Amino acid sequence: VVQDRKGKVVESNAAACAVFHRSPEQLRDSSLLPDGWTCLDEDGAALPHEEQPVPTVLCTGRPMRNFVLGLRSEAADGCASDSAVRWFLVNAMPLTDGAVTVGVVTTFSDVTAYRRAQDVLRVSEEKYRGLIESLPLMVVQFDRKLRIEYLNPAVRTLSGYELEEVADPADWTSRILSEDLPRFQEMVYHALDGQPGRAEYRFRAKDGSLK
């Protein structure tokens, strides 16, 4: 979409017409968004006009790149739902005549499907994290180099250790009794190869007790 210094549409392609549900003739000389449409920021809050990409570029003369913008259209009954929101990655570039900004050209890449997939994943992760953190069992997550990346609250309660105290492989294994260490290592290496396993081993808690 190309707009002049007043924000009026000068040119638009077929994809823009499809996004805004208007013909080229309807878009031309308009301010792009029809009545009943709302701009949203990345967090889903209504975005004031002066903070939207085109007005910002026209005011500052500087480009705006990779701006996440939501466009929400109201239904015929005046209500809007999350399904009525389309998300775009927006790039707005100033058009200049010498040092004067005379317009702006804006591209819209539809990222709605990606955004909705992110939302589903976030909700799933929150549920999973809530379950793990409420378990009375110790849950320890290692990476492939056996560095500890996560401890649930039960680990801190039962062992007394914080993540930074046992993150390095040697920090945790040094607390395992030497005669039990091979069983622990075998279980972990099997897990890294995709095989489940069980092992019983003893370790020293921070207070010196044997667990």
mmCIF file of C-alpha atoms in Angstrom, residues 56-187:
data_model
loop_
_atom_site.group_PDB
_atom_site.id
_atom_site.type_symbol
_atom_site.label_atom_id
_atom_site.label_comp_id
_atom_site.label_asym_id
_atom_site.label_seq_id
_atom_site.Cartn_x
_atom_site.Cartn_y
_atom_site.Cartn_z
ATOM 1 C CA THR A 56 4.844 7.168 12.883
ATOM 2 C CA VAL A 57 6.805 7.062 9.620
ATOM 3 C CA LEU A 58 5.076 10.192 8.305
ATOM 4 C CA CYS A 59 5.893 11.996 11.564
ATOM 5 C CA THR A 60 9.498 10.844 12.021
ATOM 6 C CA GLY A 61 10.642 10.145 8.467
ATOM 7 C CA ARG A 62 12.198 6.906 9.705
ATOM 8 C CA PRO A 63 11.248 3.390 8.590
ATOM 9 C CA MET A 64 9.475 0.909 10.856
ATOM 10 C CA ARG A 65 10.543 -2.675 10.328
ATOM 11 C CA ASN A 66 9.083 -5.982 11.522
ATOM 12 C CA PHE A 67 6.224 -4.362 13.427
ATOM 13 C CA VAL A 68 3.608 -6.878 14.633
ATOM 14 C CA LEU A 69 0.168 -5.398 14.018
ATOM 15 C CA GLY A 70 -3.267 -6.856 14.635
ATOM 16 C CA LEU A 71 -6.292 -5.759 12.610
ATOM 17 C CA ARG A 72 -9.673 -6.474 14.166
ATOM 18 C CA SER A 73 -12.920 -6.040 12.307
ATOM 19 C CA GLU A 74 -16.268 -5.835 14.053
ATOM 20 C CA ALA A 75 -19.109 -8.144 13.119
ATOM 21 C CA ALA A 76 -22.398 -6.826 11.849
ATOM 22 C CA ASP A 77 -23.754 -6.746 15.414
ATOM 23 C CA GLY A 78 -20.917 -4.460 16.486
ATOM 24 C CA CYS A 79 -19.110 -7.173 18.439
ATOM 25 C CA ALA A 80 -15.652 -8.548 17.737
ATOM 26 C CA SER A 81 -14.018 -11.848 18.623
ATOM 27 C CA ASP A 82 -10.438 -13.142 18.612
ATOM 28 C CA SER A 83 -11.219 -14.977 15.378
ATOM 29 C CA ALA A 84 -11.903 -11.589 13.767
ATOM 30 C CA VAL A 85 -8.282 -10.537 14.335
ATOM 31 C CA ARG A 86 -5.686 -10.962 11.613
ATOM 32 C CA TRP A 87 -2.021 -10.482 12.469
ATOM 33 C CA PHE A 88 0.548 -8.957 10.173
ATOM 34 C CA LEU A 89 4.265 -8.356 10.121
ATOM 35 C CA VAL A 90 4.432 -4.779 8.845
ATOM 36 C CA ASN A 91 7.271 -2.902 7.209
ATOM 37 C CA ALA A 92 6.682 0.800 6.493
ATOM 38 C CA MET A 93 9.238 2.810 4.511
ATOM 39 C CA PRO A 94 9.212 6.578 3.942
ATOM 40 C CA LEU A 95 8.985 8.030 0.448
ATOM 41 C CA THR A 96 11.072 11.178 0.282
ATOM 42 C CA ASP A 97 11.547 14.188 -1.957
ATOM 43 C CA GLY A 98 14.948 15.403 -0.907
ATOM 44 C CA ALA A 99 14.808 15.652 2.877
ATOM 45 C CA VAL A 100 10.993 15.830 2.972
ATOM 46 C CA THR A 101 8.820 12.773 3.627
ATOM 47 C CA VAL A 102 6.047 12.854 1.039
ATOM 48 C CA GLY A 103 4.511 9.447 1.642
ATOM 49 C CA VAL A 104 5.002 5.917 2.876
ATOM 50 C CA VAL A 105 4.913 2.462 1.318
ATOM 51 C CA THR A 106 3.768 -0.351 3.589
ATOM 52 C CA THR A 107 3.914 -4.118 3.195
ATOM 53 C CA PHE A 108 1.741 -6.539 5.188
ATOM 54 C CA SER A 109 2.761 -10.189 5.641
ATOM 55 C CA ASP A 110 -0.055 -12.284 7.124
ATOM 56 C CA VAL A 111 1.239 -14.162 10.207
ATOM 57 C CA THR A 112 -2.161 -15.036 11.685
ATOM 58 C CA ALA A 113 -1.653 -18.815 11.578
ATOM 59 C CA TYR A 114 1.780 -18.517 13.191
ATOM 60 C CA ARG A 115 0.441 -16.217 15.892
ATOM 61 C CA ARG A 116 -2.434 -18.573 16.748
ATOM 62 C CA ALA A 117 -0.058 -21.529 16.861
ATOM 63 C CA GLN A 118 2.113 -19.573 19.309
ATOM 64 C CA ASP A 119 -0.927 -18.901 21.515
ATOM 65 C CA VAL A 120 -1.868 -22.596 21.581
ATOM 66 C CA LEU A 121 1.715 -23.546 22.421
ATOM 67 C CA ARG A 122 1.907 -20.951 25.193
ATOM 68 C CA VAL A 123 -1.281 -22.243 26.839
ATOM 69 C CA SER A 124 -0.015 -25.827 26.567
ATOM 70 C CA GLU A 125 3.338 -24.879 28.103
ATOM 71 C CA GLU A 126 1.646 -23.029 30.960
ATOM 72 C CA LYS A 127 -0.485 -26.076 31.792
ATOM 73 C CA TYR A 128 2.536 -28.379 31.587
ATOM 74 C CA ARG A 129 4.649 -26.071 33.751
ATOM 75 C CA GLY A 130 1.879 -25.804 36.349
ATOM 76 C CA LEU A 131 1.612 -29.603 36.545
ATOM 77 C CA ILE A 132 5.381 -30.124 36.856
ATOM 78 C CA GLU A 133 5.799 -27.439 39.500
ATOM 79 C CA SER A 134 2.998 -28.869 41.657
ATOM 80 C CA LEU A 135 4.320 -32.451 41.672
ATOM 81 C CA PRO A 136 5.748 -33.737 44.972
ATOM 82 C CA LEU A 137 8.346 -35.631 42.885
ATOM 83 C CA MET A 138 11.754 -34.215 42.045
ATOM 84 C CA VAL A 139 11.910 -33.241 38.355
ATOM 85 C CA VAL A 140 15.317 -32.456 36.845
ATOM 86 C CA GLN A 141 15.776 -31.504 33.180
ATOM 87 C CA PHE A 142 19.203 -32.040 31.591
ATOM 88 C CA ASP A 143 20.487 -30.953 28.182
ATOM 89 C CA ARG A 144 22.572 -33.267 25.978
ATOM 90 C CA LYS A 145 25.763 -32.193 27.755
ATOM 91 C CA LEU A 146 24.165 -33.135 31.088
ATOM 92 C CA ARG A 147 23.909 -29.556 32.252
ATOM 93 C CA ILE A 148 20.826 -29.069 34.405
ATOM 94 C CA GLU A 149 18.408 -26.603 32.798
ATOM 95 C CA TYR A 150 15.450 -26.825 35.167
ATOM 96 C CA LEU A 151 14.602 -27.941 38.697
ATOM 97 C CA ASN A 152 11.042 -28.041 39.992
ATOM 98 C CA PRO A 153 10.252 -26.755 43.515
ATOM 99 C CA ALA A 154 10.320 -30.307 44.934
ATOM 100 C CA VAL A 155 14.040 -30.551 44.105
ATOM 101 C CA ARG A 156 14.763 -27.456 46.156
ATOM 102 C CA THR A 157 12.614 -28.737 49.020
ATOM 103 C CA LEU A 158 14.120 -32.229 49.150
ATOM 104 C CA SER A 159 17.740 -31.493 48.227
ATOM 105 C CA GLY A 160 18.176 -27.901 49.390
ATOM 106 C CA TYR A 161 20.017 -26.960 46.183
ATOM 107 C CA GLU A 162 19.276 -24.065 43.848
ATOM 108 C CA LEU A 163 19.771 -24.412 40.090
ATOM 109 C CA GLU A 164 23.014 -22.408 40.015
ATOM 110 C CA GLU A 165 24.547 -24.731 42.637
ATOM 111 C CA VAL A 166 24.138 -27.906 40.575
ATOM 112 C CA ALA A 167 23.854 -26.739 36.944
ATOM 113 C CA ASP A 168 27.237 -28.068 35.782
ATOM 114 C CA PRO A 169 27.431 -31.864 35.332
ATOM 115 C CA ALA A 170 30.185 -32.215 37.933
ATOM 116 C CA ASP A 171 28.160 -30.281 40.507
ATOM 117 C CA TRP A 172 25.320 -32.810 40.534
ATOM 118 C CA THR A 173 27.315 -36.007 40.000
ATOM 119 C CA SER A 174 29.757 -35.079 42.779
ATOM 120 C CA ARG A 175 26.834 -35.325 45.200
ATOM 121 C CA ILE A 176 25.913 -38.841 44.092
ATOM 122 C CA LEU A 177 27.562 -41.658 46.031
ATOM 123 C CA SER A 178 30.435 -43.009 43.957
ATOM 124 C CA GLU A 179 29.194 -46.626 44.055
ATOM 125 C CA ASP A 180 25.802 -45.496 42.687
ATOM 126 C CA LEU A 181 27.100 -43.101 40.035
ATOM 127 C CA PRO A 182 27.454 -45.701 37.206
ATOM 128 C CA ARG A 183 23.745 -46.586 37.488
ATOM 129 C CA PHE A 184 22.767 -42.940 37.243
ATOM 130 C CA GLN A 185 25.041 -42.317 34.241
ATOM 131 C CA GLU A 186 23.825 -45.420 32.410
ATOM 132 C CA MET A 187 20.198 -44.358 32.870
#
